Short mmCIF file of C-alpha atoms in Angstrom, two decimals:
data_model
loop_
_atom_site.label_atom_id
_atom_site.label_comp_id
_atom_site.label_asym_id
_atom_site.label_seq_id
_atom_site.Cartn_x
_atom_site.Cartn_y
_atom_site.Cartn_z
CA UNK A 279 -29.77 -29.05 15.33
CA UNK A 280 -27.40 -31.16 17.42
CA UNK A 281 -25.67 -30.14 20.67
CA UNK A 282 -22.28 -31.04 22.10
CA UNK A 283 -20.82 -29.96 25.41
CA UNK A 284 -17.08 -29.86 26.13
CA UNK A 285 -14.70 -27.89 28.31
CA UNK A 286 -11.61 -26.13 27.05
CA UNK A 287 -9.29 -23.27 27.96
CA UNK A 288 -8.77 -20.32 25.66
CA UNK A 289 -5.24 -19.61 24.47
CA UNK A 290 -4.52 -16.27 22.75
CA UNK A 291 -8.27 -15.70 22.22
CA UNK A 292 -8.62 -19.11 20.53
CA UNK A 293 -10.40 -22.28 21.60
CA UNK A 294 -9.77 -25.67 20.05
CA UNK A 295 -12.80 -27.61 18.85
CA UNK A 296 -12.96 -31.38 19.23
CA UNK A 297 -11.83 -33.36 16.17
CA UNK A 298 -15.35 -34.74 15.81
CA UNK A 299 -16.55 -31.29 14.60
CA UNK A 300 -16.11 -31.30 10.80
CA UNK A 301 -14.77 -28.30 8.88
CA UNK A 302 -17.30 -25.96 7.29
CA UNK A 303 -20.13 -26.64 9.75
CA UNK A 304 -22.11 -23.62 10.94
CA UNK A 305 -21.82 -23.42 14.73
CA UNK A 306 -23.67 -21.44 17.38
CA UNK A 307 -21.39 -20.82 20.36
CA UNK A 308 -22.39 -20.05 23.94
CA UNK A 309 -19.57 -18.98 26.28
CA UNK A 310 -19.94 -19.74 29.98
CA UNK A 311 -17.19 -18.35 32.20
CA UNK A 312 -16.48 -18.53 35.91
CA UNK A 313 -14.93 -15.05 35.79
CA UNK A 314 -16.68 -11.94 34.46
CA UNK A 315 -15.92 -11.37 30.77
CA UNK A 316 -15.96 -7.56 31.19
CA UNK A 317 -14.78 -6.04 34.45
CA UNK A 318 -16.73 -2.79 34.29
CA UNK A 319 -19.28 -1.02 32.09
CA UNK A 320 -16.51 1.33 30.90
CA UNK A 321 -14.60 -1.62 29.42
CA UNK A 322 -17.67 -2.49 27.35
CA UNK A 323 -17.60 0.98 25.80
CA UNK A 324 -15.96 0.82 22.36
CA UNK A 325 -14.81 4.44 22.53
CA UNK A 326 -12.89 3.76 25.76
CA UNK A 327 -11.30 0.65 24.28
CA UNK A 328 -10.20 2.49 21.14
CA UNK A 329 -8.79 5.36 23.19
CA UNK A 330 -6.64 2.94 25.18
CA UNK A 331 -5.04 1.46 22.04
CA UNK A 332 -2.14 3.93 22.16
CA UNK A 333 -1.34 3.47 25.87
CA UNK A 334 2.38 2.95 26.34
CA UNK A 335 3.27 4.20 22.84
CA UNK A 336 5.58 7.11 22.23
CA UNK A 337 4.81 9.95 19.85
CA UNK A 338 7.15 8.45 17.25
CA UNK A 339 5.08 5.22 17.31
CA UNK A 340 1.98 7.12 16.22
CA UNK A 341 3.56 9.45 13.63
CA UNK A 342 2.45 9.07 10.03
CA UNK A 343 5.15 8.96 7.38
CA UNK A 344 5.44 12.00 5.13
CA UNK A 345 3.58 11.26 1.93
CA UNK A 346 3.85 13.86 -0.77
CA UNK A 347 2.30 11.68 -3.45
CA UNK A 348 4.07 10.57 -6.58
CA UNK A 349 6.14 12.85 -8.67
CA UNK A 350 4.81 13.67 -12.12
CA UNK A 351 7.63 14.10 -14.62
CA UNK A 352 5.61 14.73 -17.77
CA UNK A 353 1.98 15.46 -18.54
CA UNK A 354 0.47 13.60 -21.47
CA UNK A 355 -2.06 15.59 -23.49
#
């Protein structure tokens, strides 16, 4: 196993790898951050994160379309 160290800044949850890293190589990534990655234990809870998905949405944003299935015009026996 070989190691490489470089610094980069994430942009839209993406980091750019150096061009010297070839495509298709299995990588093991260690993230070191100067700021905490999770602010509180509640933010680490998946249920809390999922519950906050609809924050700021209106009821019409979360409505499901009416689906009555397909119409059957003739039964084949």
